mmCIF file of C-alpha atoms and ligand atoms in Angstrom:
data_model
loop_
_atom_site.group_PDB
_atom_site.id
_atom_site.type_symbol
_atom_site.label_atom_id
_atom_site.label_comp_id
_atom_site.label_asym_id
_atom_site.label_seq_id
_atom_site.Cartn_x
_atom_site.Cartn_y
_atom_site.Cartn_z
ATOM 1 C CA UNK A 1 33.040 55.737 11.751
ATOM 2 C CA UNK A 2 34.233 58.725 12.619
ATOM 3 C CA UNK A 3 34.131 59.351 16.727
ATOM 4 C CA UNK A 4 34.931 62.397 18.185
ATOM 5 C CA UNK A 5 36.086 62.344 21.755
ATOM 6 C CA UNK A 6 35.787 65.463 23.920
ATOM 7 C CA UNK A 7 38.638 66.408 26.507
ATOM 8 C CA UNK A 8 36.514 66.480 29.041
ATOM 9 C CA UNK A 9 35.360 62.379 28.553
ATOM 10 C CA UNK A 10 38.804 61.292 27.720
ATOM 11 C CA UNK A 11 40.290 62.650 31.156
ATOM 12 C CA UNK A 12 37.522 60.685 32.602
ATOM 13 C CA UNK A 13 38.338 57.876 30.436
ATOM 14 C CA UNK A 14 42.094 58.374 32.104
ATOM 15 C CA UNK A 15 40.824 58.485 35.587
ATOM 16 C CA UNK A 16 39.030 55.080 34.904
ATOM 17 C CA UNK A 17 41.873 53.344 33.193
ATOM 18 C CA UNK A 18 40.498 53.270 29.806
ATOM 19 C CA UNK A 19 42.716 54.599 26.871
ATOM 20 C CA UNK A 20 40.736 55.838 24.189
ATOM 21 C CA UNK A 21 42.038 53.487 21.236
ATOM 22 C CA UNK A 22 40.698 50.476 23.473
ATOM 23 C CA UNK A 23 37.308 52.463 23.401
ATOM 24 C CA UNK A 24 36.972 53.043 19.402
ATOM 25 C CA UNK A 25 37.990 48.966 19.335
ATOM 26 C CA UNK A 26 35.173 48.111 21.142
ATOM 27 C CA UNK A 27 33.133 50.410 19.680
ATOM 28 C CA UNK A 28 33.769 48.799 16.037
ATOM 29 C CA UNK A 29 33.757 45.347 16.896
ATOM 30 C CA UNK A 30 30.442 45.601 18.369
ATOM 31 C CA UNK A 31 29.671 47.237 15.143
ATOM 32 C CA UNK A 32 31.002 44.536 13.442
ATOM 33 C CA UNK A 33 28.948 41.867 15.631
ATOM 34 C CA UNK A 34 26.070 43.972 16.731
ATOM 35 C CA UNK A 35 26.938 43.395 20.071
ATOM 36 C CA UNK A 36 25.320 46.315 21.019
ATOM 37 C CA UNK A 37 21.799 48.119 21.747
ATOM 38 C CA UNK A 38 20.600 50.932 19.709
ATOM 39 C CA UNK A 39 17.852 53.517 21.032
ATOM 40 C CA UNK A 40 14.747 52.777 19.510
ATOM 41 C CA UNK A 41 14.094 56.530 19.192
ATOM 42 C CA UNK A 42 17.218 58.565 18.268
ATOM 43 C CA UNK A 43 20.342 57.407 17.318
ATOM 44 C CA UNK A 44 22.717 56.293 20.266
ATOM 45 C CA UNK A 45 24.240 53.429 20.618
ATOM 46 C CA UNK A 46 25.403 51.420 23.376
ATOM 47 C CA UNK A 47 28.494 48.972 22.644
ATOM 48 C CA UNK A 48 29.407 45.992 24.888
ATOM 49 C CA UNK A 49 32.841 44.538 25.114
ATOM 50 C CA UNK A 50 35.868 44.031 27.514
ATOM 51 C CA UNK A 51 36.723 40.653 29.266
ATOM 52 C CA UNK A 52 35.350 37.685 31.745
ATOM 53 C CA UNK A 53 36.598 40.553 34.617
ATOM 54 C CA UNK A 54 35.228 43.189 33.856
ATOM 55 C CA UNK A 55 32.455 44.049 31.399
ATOM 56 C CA UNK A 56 33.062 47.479 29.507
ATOM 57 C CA UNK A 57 30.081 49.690 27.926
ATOM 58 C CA UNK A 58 30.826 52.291 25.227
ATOM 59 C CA UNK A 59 27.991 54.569 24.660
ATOM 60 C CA UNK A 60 27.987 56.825 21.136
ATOM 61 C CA UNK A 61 26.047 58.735 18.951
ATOM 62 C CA UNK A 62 27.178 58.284 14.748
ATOM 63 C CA UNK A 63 29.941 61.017 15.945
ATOM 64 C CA UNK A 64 30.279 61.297 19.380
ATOM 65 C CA UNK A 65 31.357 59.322 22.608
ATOM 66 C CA UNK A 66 28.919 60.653 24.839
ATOM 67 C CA UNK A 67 29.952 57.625 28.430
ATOM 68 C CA UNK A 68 32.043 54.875 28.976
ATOM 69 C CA UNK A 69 31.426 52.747 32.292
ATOM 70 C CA UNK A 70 32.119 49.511 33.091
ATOM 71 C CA UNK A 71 31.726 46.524 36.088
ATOM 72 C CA UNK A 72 33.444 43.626 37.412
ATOM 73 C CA UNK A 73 30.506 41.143 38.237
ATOM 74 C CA UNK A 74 30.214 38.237 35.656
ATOM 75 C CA UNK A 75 26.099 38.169 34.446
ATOM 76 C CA UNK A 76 25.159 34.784 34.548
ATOM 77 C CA UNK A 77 21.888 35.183 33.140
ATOM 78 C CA UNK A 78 18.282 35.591 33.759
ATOM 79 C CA UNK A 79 17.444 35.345 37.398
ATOM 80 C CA UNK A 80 15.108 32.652 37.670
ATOM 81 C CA UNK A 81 17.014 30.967 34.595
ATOM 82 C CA UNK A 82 14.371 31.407 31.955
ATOM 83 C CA UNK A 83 11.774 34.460 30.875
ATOM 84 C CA UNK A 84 9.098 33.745 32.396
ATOM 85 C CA UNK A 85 5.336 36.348 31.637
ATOM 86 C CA UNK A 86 4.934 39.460 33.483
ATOM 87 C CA UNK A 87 2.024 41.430 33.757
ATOM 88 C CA UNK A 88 3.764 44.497 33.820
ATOM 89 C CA UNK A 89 5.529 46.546 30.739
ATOM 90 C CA UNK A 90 9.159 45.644 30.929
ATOM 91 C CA UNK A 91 9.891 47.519 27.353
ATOM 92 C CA UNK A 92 13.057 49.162 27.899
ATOM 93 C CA UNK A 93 14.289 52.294 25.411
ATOM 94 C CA UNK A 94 16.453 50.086 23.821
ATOM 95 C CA UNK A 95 16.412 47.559 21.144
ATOM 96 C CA UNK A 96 19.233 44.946 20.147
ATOM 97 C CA UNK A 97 21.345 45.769 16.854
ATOM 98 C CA UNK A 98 21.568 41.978 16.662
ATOM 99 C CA UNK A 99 17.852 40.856 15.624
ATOM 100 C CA UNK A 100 16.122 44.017 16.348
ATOM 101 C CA UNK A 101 13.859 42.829 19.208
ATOM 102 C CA UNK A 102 12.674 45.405 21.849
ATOM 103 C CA UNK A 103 15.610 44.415 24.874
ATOM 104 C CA UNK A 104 13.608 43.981 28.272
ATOM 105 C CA UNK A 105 14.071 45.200 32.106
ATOM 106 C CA UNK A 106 14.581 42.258 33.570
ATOM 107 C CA UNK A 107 16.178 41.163 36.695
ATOM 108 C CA UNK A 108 19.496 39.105 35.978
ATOM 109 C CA UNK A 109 21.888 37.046 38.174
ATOM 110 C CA UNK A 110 25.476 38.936 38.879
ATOM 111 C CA UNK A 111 28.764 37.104 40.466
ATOM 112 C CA UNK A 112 31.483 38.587 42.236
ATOM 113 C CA UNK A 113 33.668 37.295 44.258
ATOM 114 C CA UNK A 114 31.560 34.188 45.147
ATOM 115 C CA UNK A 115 28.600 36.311 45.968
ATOM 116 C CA UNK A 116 25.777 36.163 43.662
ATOM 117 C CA UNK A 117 22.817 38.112 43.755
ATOM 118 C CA UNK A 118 19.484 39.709 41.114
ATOM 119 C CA UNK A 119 19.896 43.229 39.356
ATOM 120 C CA UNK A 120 18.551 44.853 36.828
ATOM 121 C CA UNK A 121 18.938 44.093 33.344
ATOM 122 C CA UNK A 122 18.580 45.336 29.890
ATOM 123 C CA UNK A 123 18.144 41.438 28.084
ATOM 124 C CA UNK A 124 17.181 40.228 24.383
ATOM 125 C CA UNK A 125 15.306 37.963 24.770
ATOM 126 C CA UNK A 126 16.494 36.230 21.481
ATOM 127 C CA UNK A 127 19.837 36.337 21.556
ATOM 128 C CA UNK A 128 20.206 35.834 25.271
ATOM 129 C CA UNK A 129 22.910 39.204 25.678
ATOM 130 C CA UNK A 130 22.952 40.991 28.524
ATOM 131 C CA UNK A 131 23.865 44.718 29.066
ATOM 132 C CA UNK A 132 23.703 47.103 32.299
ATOM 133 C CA UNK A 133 22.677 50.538 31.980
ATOM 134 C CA UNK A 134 24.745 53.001 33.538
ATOM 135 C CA UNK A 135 22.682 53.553 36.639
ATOM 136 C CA UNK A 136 23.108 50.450 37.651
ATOM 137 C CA UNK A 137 26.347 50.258 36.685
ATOM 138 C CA UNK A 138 27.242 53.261 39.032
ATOM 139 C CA UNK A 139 25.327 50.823 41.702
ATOM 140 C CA UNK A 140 27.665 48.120 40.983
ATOM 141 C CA UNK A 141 30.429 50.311 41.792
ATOM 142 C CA UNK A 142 29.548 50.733 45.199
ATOM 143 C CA UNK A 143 28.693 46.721 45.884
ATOM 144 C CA UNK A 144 31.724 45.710 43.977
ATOM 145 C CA UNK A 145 33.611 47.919 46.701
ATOM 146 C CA UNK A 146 32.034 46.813 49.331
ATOM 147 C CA UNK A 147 32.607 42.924 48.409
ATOM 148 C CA UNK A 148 36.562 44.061 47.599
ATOM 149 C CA UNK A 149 36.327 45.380 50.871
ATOM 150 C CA UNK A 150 35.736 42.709 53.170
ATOM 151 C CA UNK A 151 37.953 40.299 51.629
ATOM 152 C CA UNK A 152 40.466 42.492 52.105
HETATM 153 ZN ZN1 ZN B 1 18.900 40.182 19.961
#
């Protein structure tokens, strides 16, 4: 894979602490694993990778890098532990790379710094993997701050 970066995303990617090389990793092992969700129409991508502290997202079209974001809360898994029937349409836009199954909106436990509390999900329900779009990861931000904050 060839991945084009534009100047524009990698001083963003500098302002964020991410160094490009670490990016293209992660984008190519989740290759590798398919660790990642593919758009069921189209052809982007979204890789997941990083460590136990922080949770990195890589998304990418065949030749571009189009985001990167990232958060520090630990998913724990499904809020209410298991998936339990809706009667609404929780399709999301994305489907996993893994086994191909549609991945769901679903509400999913978060931890940081001993606070734990729902959010929004993108889940497959087969292979259990969670992801976080970037919306909410961008919402993240702002409670991860807030917790840093008053334990400070
Ligand atoms: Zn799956």
């Amino acid at each position: 894979m060839d991945i084009k970066i534009t100047e524009e995303l990698d001083n963003t990617l500098k302002d964020n602490g991410f160094k490009q090389e670490e990016i293209l990793d992660l984008i190519e092992s989740a290759e590798s694993s398919g660790t990642k969700l593919k758009a069921r129409e189209g052809d982007i991508a979204i890789a997941k990778g990083g460590s136990d502290n922080l949770t990195v997202y890589a998304v990418y079209s065949p030749d571009e890098l189009l985001d990167v974001y990232a958060h520090k809360m630990n998913i724990l898994g499904l809020t209410g532990g298991e998936l339990s029937e809706i009667d609404y349409d929780d399709a999301s836009d994305w489907a996993c790379a893994k086994c191909g199954e549609i991945a769901l909106e679903r509400n999913v436990d978060m931890t940081y710094m001993g606070v734990t509390r729902p959010g929004p999900g993108l889940v497959c329900p087969k292979c259990d993997e969670f992801y976080v779009s970037d919306g909410v990861a961008k919402t993240l931000k702002t409670a991860e701050a807030i917790l840093e904050e008053k334990r400070a």
